[in-house]
Amino acid sequence: MTYEEFADSRLAALLRYAVMLTGDPHQAEDLVQETMVRVQLHWRRVARADSPERYVRRMLTNQYIDWRRGSWMRRVLLRAEPDESVPVGTDHAQSSVDRDEIWSWLAGLPRRQRATLVLRYYEDLPDAEIADILGCAVGTVRSLISRALATLRTEYVEVCS
């Protein structure tokens, strides 16, 4: 497989993954673009990997965790795209408020915790693959997910009280 074939077939999926990590489509595009430049520069090594897609996803995740040491995320207001499938009769304003609140909770998590949640619940990956992508032990993945969910539960309880 050539770099061009890989980019053509996997770019959309990588962009969706990056949007879930960053919470912002424009930041996601920047992240994917920067990662794909690195992929192209090291394509021979990527192509020799057992799973080039997993290798690139790991590169993208590491790039996200390290990218500008978090300074850009603090300046981004996280907003999701409007959901076209909302049934009639739903309070659109409340849905929007709820969505923004969840995005802000996710943005407040440390990057590794957020990445583990995205890999687990958005990408639907098992712990072993998440550990491989993050370069850590399976127990660390479970710990990161546990801490992230505990933080989100605490945020939820504070809002509901």
PDB file of C-alpha atoms in Angstrom:
ATOM      1  CA  MET A   1       0.000   0.000   0.000  1.00  0.00           C
ATOM      2  CA  THR A   2       1.280   3.473  -0.838  1.00  0.00           C
ATOM      3  CA  TYR A   3       0.986   6.543   1.351  1.00  0.00           C
ATOM      4  CA  GLU A   4      -1.569   8.017  -1.065  1.00  0.00           C
ATOM      5  CA  GLU A   5      -3.736   4.879  -0.919  1.00  0.00           C
ATOM      6  CA  PHE A   6      -3.558   4.865   2.864  1.00  0.00           C
ATOM      7  CA  ALA A   7      -4.457   8.555   3.086  1.00  0.00           C
ATOM      8  CA  ASP A   8      -7.361   8.151   0.656  1.00  0.00           C
ATOM      9  CA  SER A   9      -8.832   5.213   2.544  1.00  0.00           C
ATOM     10  CA  ARG A  10      -8.261   6.258   6.189  1.00  0.00           C
ATOM     11  CA  LEU A  11      -8.206  10.064   6.284  1.00  0.00           C
ATOM     12  CA  ALA A  12     -11.933  10.477   7.020  1.00  0.00           C
ATOM     13  CA  ALA A  13     -11.798   7.977   9.909  1.00  0.00           C
ATOM     14  CA  LEU A  14      -8.697   9.644  11.353  1.00  0.00           C
ATOM     15  CA  LEU A  15     -10.407  13.023  11.152  1.00  0.00           C
ATOM     16  CA  ARG A  16     -13.501  11.721  12.982  1.00  0.00           C
ATOM     17  CA  TYR A  17     -11.239  10.293  15.672  1.00  0.00           C
ATOM     18  CA  ALA A  18      -9.355  13.595  15.963  1.00  0.00           C
ATOM     19  CA  VAL A  19     -12.627  15.530  16.314  1.00  0.00           C
ATOM     20  CA  MET A  20     -13.545  13.313  19.251  1.00  0.00           C
ATOM     21  CA  LEU A  21     -10.147  13.933  20.830  1.00  0.00           C
ATOM     22  CA  THR A  22     -10.060  17.697  20.340  1.00  0.00           C
ATOM     23  CA  GLY A  23     -13.755  18.544  20.393  1.00  0.00           C
ATOM     24  CA  ASP A  24     -13.242  21.037  17.584  1.00  0.00           C
ATOM     25  CA  PRO A  25     -13.313  20.259  13.841  1.00  0.00           C
ATOM     26  CA  HIS A  26     -10.751  22.930  12.971  1.00  0.00           C
ATOM     27  CA  GLN A  27      -8.281  21.816  15.629  1.00  0.00           C
ATOM     28  CA  ALA A  28      -8.868  18.219  14.523  1.00  0.00           C
ATOM     29  CA  GLU A  29      -7.968  19.129  10.940  1.00  0.00           C
ATOM     30  CA  ASP A  30      -4.750  20.757  12.146  1.00  0.00           C
ATOM     31  CA  LEU A  31      -3.913  17.728  14.279  1.00  0.00           C
ATOM     32  CA  VAL A  32      -4.553  15.270  11.440  1.00  0.00           C
ATOM     33  CA  GLN A  33      -2.607  17.408   8.975  1.00  0.00           C
ATOM     34  CA  GLU A  34       0.401  17.588  11.276  1.00  0.00           C
ATOM     35  CA  THR A  35       0.221  13.858  11.951  1.00  0.00           C
ATOM     36  CA  MET A  36      -0.127  12.951   8.269  1.00  0.00           C
ATOM     37  CA  VAL A  37       2.941  15.041   7.431  1.00  0.00           C
ATOM     38  CA  ARG A  38       4.881  12.932   9.934  1.00  0.00           C
ATOM     39  CA  VAL A  39       3.337   9.759   8.509  1.00  0.00           C
ATOM     40  CA  GLN A  40       4.465  10.713   5.017  1.00  0.00           C
ATOM     41  CA  LEU A  41       7.988  11.501   6.216  1.00  0.00           C
ATOM     42  CA  HIS A  42       8.215   8.078   7.917  1.00  0.00           C
ATOM     43  CA  TRP A  43       6.039   6.096   5.514  1.00  0.00           C
ATOM     44  CA  ARG A  44       8.486   3.202   5.080  1.00  0.00           C
ATOM     45  CA  ARG A  45       8.449   2.533   8.831  1.00  0.00           C
ATOM     46  CA  VAL A  46       4.653   2.943   9.008  1.00  0.00           C
ATOM     47  CA  ALA A  47       4.079   0.621   6.035  1.00  0.00           C
ATOM     48  CA  ARG A  48       6.264  -2.095   7.625  1.00  0.00           C
ATOM     49  CA  ALA A  49       4.158  -2.094  10.795  1.00  0.00           C
ATOM     50  CA  ASP A  50       1.802  -5.019  11.419  1.00  0.00           C
ATOM     51  CA  SER A  51      -1.121  -2.606  11.301  1.00  0.00           C
ATOM     52  CA  PRO A  52      -0.344   0.753   9.652  1.00  0.00           C
ATOM     53  CA  GLU A  53      -3.706   2.141  10.748  1.00  0.00           C
ATOM     54  CA  ARG A  54      -3.037   1.328  14.403  1.00  0.00           C
ATOM     55  CA  TYR A  55       0.464   2.789  14.066  1.00  0.00           C
ATOM     56  CA  VAL A  56      -0.922   6.048  12.645  1.00  0.00           C
ATOM     57  CA  ARG A  57      -3.691   6.187  15.261  1.00  0.00           C
ATOM     58  CA  ARG A  58      -0.995   5.886  17.916  1.00  0.00           C
ATOM     59  CA  MET A  59       0.978   8.683  16.249  1.00  0.00           C
ATOM     60  CA  LEU A  60      -2.143  10.857  16.190  1.00  0.00           C
ATOM     61  CA  THR A  61      -2.954  10.093  19.828  1.00  0.00           C
ATOM     62  CA  ASN A  62       0.590  10.888  20.942  1.00  0.00           C
ATOM     63  CA  GLN A  63       0.541  14.061  18.859  1.00  0.00           C
ATOM     64  CA  TYR A  64      -2.715  15.072  20.563  1.00  0.00           C
ATOM     65  CA  ILE A  65      -1.383  14.345  24.055  1.00  0.00           C
ATOM     66  CA  ASP A  66       1.832  16.288  23.429  1.00  0.00           C
ATOM     67  CA  TRP A  67       0.521  18.930  21.027  1.00  0.00           C
ATOM     68  CA  ARG A  68       1.598  22.347  22.250  1.00  0.00           C
ATOM     69  CA  ARG A  69       1.411  21.059  25.808  1.00  0.00           C
ATOM     70  CA  GLY A  70      -2.284  21.844  26.105  1.00  0.00           C
ATOM     71  CA  SER A  71      -2.182  25.595  25.583  1.00  0.00           C
ATOM     72  CA  TRP A  72      -4.396  25.538  22.499  1.00  0.00           C
ATOM     73  CA  MET A  73      -7.146  23.477  24.179  1.00  0.00           C
ATOM     74  CA  ARG A  74      -7.719  26.079  26.859  1.00  0.00           C
ATOM     75  CA  ARG A  75      -8.595  28.626  24.181  1.00  0.00           C
ATOM     76  CA  VAL A  76     -11.069  26.440  22.282  1.00  0.00           C
ATOM     77  CA  LEU A  77     -14.785  26.575  23.031  1.00  0.00           C
ATOM     78  CA  LEU A  78     -15.945  23.040  22.394  1.00  0.00           C
ATOM     79  CA  ARG A  79     -19.078  22.726  20.334  1.00  0.00           C
ATOM     80  CA  ALA A  80     -20.548  19.746  18.545  1.00  0.00           C
ATOM     81  CA  GLU A  81     -22.193  19.869  15.160  1.00  0.00           C
ATOM     82  CA  PRO A  82     -25.991  20.125  15.327  1.00  0.00           C
ATOM     83  CA  ASP A  83     -27.722  16.774  15.466  1.00  0.00           C
ATOM     84  CA  GLU A  84     -30.073  16.442  12.505  1.00  0.00           C
ATOM     85  CA  SER A  85     -31.770  13.346  13.920  1.00  0.00           C
ATOM     86  CA  VAL A  86     -33.331  14.978  16.997  1.00  0.00           C
ATOM     87  CA  PRO A  87     -37.025  14.012  17.136  1.00  0.00           C
ATOM     88  CA  VAL A  88     -39.711  16.669  16.935  1.00  0.00           C
ATOM     89  CA  GLY A  89     -40.791  17.902  20.350  1.00  0.00           C
ATOM     90  CA  THR A  90     -37.302  17.753  21.831  1.00  0.00           C
ATOM     91  CA  ASP A  91     -36.079  20.865  23.613  1.00  0.00           C
ATOM     92  CA  HIS A  92     -33.265  21.869  21.248  1.00  0.00           C
ATOM     93  CA  ALA A  93     -31.940  24.511  23.628  1.00  0.00           C
ATOM     94  CA  GLN A  94     -31.593  22.003  26.466  1.00  0.00           C
ATOM     95  CA  SER A  95     -29.976  19.448  24.158  1.00  0.00           C
ATOM     96  CA  SER A  96     -27.457  22.066  23.124  1.00  0.00           C
ATOM     97  CA  VAL A  97     -26.761  23.034  26.736  1.00  0.00           C
ATOM     98  CA  ASP A  98     -26.309  19.367  27.703  1.00  0.00           C
ATOM     99  CA  ARG A  99     -23.965  18.722  24.766  1.00  0.00           C
ATOM    100  CA  ASP A 100     -21.851  21.792  25.558  1.00  0.00           C
ATOM    101  CA  GLU A 101     -21.679  20.775  29.202  1.00  0.00           C
ATOM    102  CA  ILE A 102     -20.458  17.280  28.345  1.00  0.00           C
ATOM    103  CA  TRP A 103     -17.857  18.700  25.954  1.00  0.00           C
ATOM    104  CA  SER A 104     -16.597  21.028  28.677  1.00  0.00           C
ATOM    105  CA  TRP A 105     -16.349  18.130  31.149  1.00  0.00           C
ATOM    106  CA  LEU A 106     -14.364  16.126  28.615  1.00  0.00           C
ATOM    107  CA  ALA A 107     -12.125  19.118  27.902  1.00  0.00           C
ATOM    108  CA  GLY A 108     -11.350  19.350  31.616  1.00  0.00           C
ATOM    109  CA  LEU A 109      -9.961  15.813  31.739  1.00  0.00           C
ATOM    110  CA  PRO A 110      -6.229  15.230  31.398  1.00  0.00           C
ATOM    111  CA  ARG A 111      -5.355  14.338  27.816  1.00  0.00           C
ATOM    112  CA  ARG A 112      -4.459  10.693  28.467  1.00  0.00           C
ATOM    113  CA  GLN A 113      -7.749  10.136  30.303  1.00  0.00           C
ATOM    114  CA  ARG A 114      -9.717  11.765  27.505  1.00  0.00           C
ATOM    115  CA  ALA A 115      -7.842   9.738  24.894  1.00  0.00           C
ATOM    116  CA  THR A 116      -8.642   6.489  26.717  1.00  0.00           C
ATOM    117  CA  LEU A 117     -12.345   7.372  26.869  1.00  0.00           C
ATOM    118  CA  VAL A 118     -12.419   8.209  23.151  1.00  0.00           C
ATOM    119  CA  LEU A 119     -10.554   5.029  22.256  1.00  0.00           C
ATOM    120  CA  ARG A 120     -12.837   2.915  24.456  1.00  0.00           C
ATOM    121  CA  TYR A 121     -16.280   4.420  23.849  1.00  0.00           C
ATOM    122  CA  TYR A 122     -15.942   6.076  20.435  1.00  0.00           C
ATOM    123  CA  GLU A 123     -13.463   3.778  18.686  1.00  0.00           C
ATOM    124  CA  ASP A 124     -14.753   0.731  20.656  1.00  0.00           C
ATOM    125  CA  LEU A 125     -11.272  -0.690  21.202  1.00  0.00           C
ATOM    126  CA  PRO A 126     -10.371  -3.309  23.819  1.00  0.00           C
ATOM    127  CA  ASP A 127      -8.002  -2.432  26.670  1.00  0.00           C
ATOM    128  CA  ALA A 128      -5.052  -4.224  25.068  1.00  0.00           C
ATOM    129  CA  GLU A 129      -5.268  -2.163  21.874  1.00  0.00           C
ATOM    130  CA  ILE A 130      -5.690   1.070  23.836  1.00  0.00           C
ATOM    131  CA  ALA A 131      -2.593   0.152  25.860  1.00  0.00           C
ATOM    132  CA  ASP A 132      -0.705  -0.468  22.631  1.00  0.00           C
ATOM    133  CA  ILE A 133      -1.762   2.886  21.180  1.00  0.00           C
ATOM    134  CA  LEU A 134      -0.894   4.802  24.354  1.00  0.00           C
ATOM    135  CA  GLY A 135       2.268   2.813  24.987  1.00  0.00           C
ATOM    136  CA  CYS A 136       1.326   1.749  28.504  1.00  0.00           C
ATOM    137  CA  ALA A 137       0.157  -1.296  30.441  1.00  0.00           C
ATOM    138  CA  VAL A 138      -3.411  -2.617  30.298  1.00  0.00           C
ATOM    139  CA  GLY A 139      -3.760  -1.863  34.013  1.00  0.00           C
ATOM    140  CA  THR A 140      -2.849   1.760  33.335  1.00  0.00           C
ATOM    141  CA  VAL A 141      -5.598   1.957  30.706  1.00  0.00           C
ATOM    142  CA  ARG A 142      -8.143   0.628  33.177  1.00  0.00           C
ATOM    143  CA  SER A 143      -6.924   3.073  35.808  1.00  0.00           C
ATOM    144  CA  LEU A 144      -7.131   6.022  33.384  1.00  0.00           C
ATOM    145  CA  ILE A 145     -10.668   5.065  32.362  1.00  0.00           C
ATOM    146  CA  SER A 146     -11.711   4.589  35.974  1.00  0.00           C
ATOM    147  CA  ARG A 147     -10.337   7.982  37.005  1.00  0.00           C
ATOM    148  CA  ALA A 148     -11.887   9.712  34.012  1.00  0.00           C
ATOM    149  CA  LEU A 149     -15.318   8.215  34.670  1.00  0.00           C
ATOM    150  CA  ALA A 150     -15.055   9.067  38.380  1.00  0.00           C
ATOM    151  CA  THR A 151     -14.283  12.681  37.469  1.00  0.00           C
ATOM    152  CA  LEU A 152     -17.220  12.811  35.047  1.00  0.00           C
ATOM    153  CA  ARG A 153     -19.522  11.279  37.671  1.00  0.00           C
ATOM    154  CA  THR A 154     -18.435  13.915  40.184  1.00  0.00           C
ATOM    155  CA  GLU A 155     -19.124  16.691  37.667  1.00  0.00           C
ATOM    156  CA  TYR A 156     -22.548  15.191  36.932  1.00  0.00           C
ATOM    157  CA  VAL A 157     -23.461  14.885  40.617  1.00  0.00           C
ATOM    158  CA  GLU A 158     -22.427  18.513  41.251  1.00  0.00           C
ATOM    159  CA  VAL A 159     -24.675  19.711  38.427  1.00  0.00           C
ATOM    160  CA  CYS A 160     -27.621  17.595  39.558  1.00  0.00           C
ATOM    161  CA  SER A 161     -27.354  18.707  43.210  1.00  0.00           C
TER     162      SER A 161
END
